[in-house]
Amino acid sequence: MKDFIPGISIYRLILGIVSVGFLVEQLYRIIRRNDHTSFPRQLGIVLVWAGILLFSFFPDTARIISLRLGLGQNLNTLIFSGFVIVFLILFKLIDKIERIDRNLTELIRKEALEKLKK
Amino acid sequence: MNSPLPPSVWIVVPVFNEGDIIRSVISEIASSGFGNIVVVDDGSSDDTFVRASEIGGVTAVRHLLNRGKGAAVRTGIEAARLSGADVVVTMDGDGQHDPADISTMVRLIAEGNDVVLGSRLKDHTGMPLYKVIHNRIGNLIVMLLYGLWVTDSQSGFRAYSKQAISKIRTSSDRFAYDSEVIREIRRNHLTFVEIPIKVRYTEYSMNKQGRMTIGKGIRTFIRMIIS
């Protein structure tokens, strides 16, 4: 398939645009102090999206970093491990959300039945 | 010799934005001979709770936030238990279920069954085909996950004995609640019987927001597997 912009495939372009959007939004929040998240977390979000932006427009960066770090082809293993960690965090988050959800229901039930218990 | 006291029967009706029909649903239940009614308003944004509270003899309780049908049913069962119920019947608040079936359910509980399951699929005349297929798939999933075959695992029209109420432990707040009850029947070795129930598919109930859809069915299935 012909590239939308010569040298940049369509999926890389979309990824780049999405990451620019998220970066701008996050930076806007930081500047306007319109966010309740802590500074390290804000920084983390900015770094992740900046990284995605970098890799989408300059994919060779990954190879250069890999060589500099002495990882060689092991970078794939590192990325795979990253995915596993992300999924583990996701499951932990779902578990926590479900627990909060159950507690909320229990609280609402107690409040609803308060009148009957008197 | 004094005859034993008749069981205290409580009807639990979970409702969500049913202000237009709540009066007619309740009066139909009351006129079928069952006056102990708990209405659980699951955080409606309309005047359902106010209207239910105005009906004489009805115990109306309200969830401050919408927590789902399963959560509302459990609150209703707990309210009935606090009121001294021997038998609890749960039915939908959209007028689909016919209160004429309640007396059969209560009789079957009095005869020694722990749970009576109202089944729309024992006689599915008039039931839309997609609902028949949807429910049969649901039954198969419940059978595979919980090891008990029932003809309508998603029916909300059910009756429970006092013993069943004390033993059934569920965690789902949403539509998976109905399936979890089937799991609990098997886990606690509760006796159960299924009876055909009449279901009235009105324009109102078919167009109501919040009813079970294919998307919700898939989400329910995923939740059942995770839990």
XYZ file of N, CA, C and O in Angstrom, chain B residues 20 92 101 103 116 141:
24
model
N -44.304 5.828 35.189
C -45.547 5.795 34.412
C -46.445 4.605 34.750
O -47.659 4.680 34.592
N -40.272 -8.556 37.952
C -39.852 -7.313 37.305
C -40.896 -6.202 37.487
O -42.089 -6.486 37.630
N -49.474 -15.718 38.574
C -48.568 -16.868 38.760
C -48.001 -16.946 40.185
O -47.417 -17.964 40.556
N -49.418 -17.140 43.172
C -50.012 -18.126 44.085
C -49.471 -19.534 43.825
O -49.253 -20.305 44.773
N -38.474 -21.594 43.488
C -39.329 -21.817 42.319
C -38.876 -20.832 41.246
O -38.798 -19.625 41.477
N -24.614 -21.366 28.629
C -23.438 -20.812 29.324
C -23.528 -21.117 30.824
O -22.558 -21.533 31.451
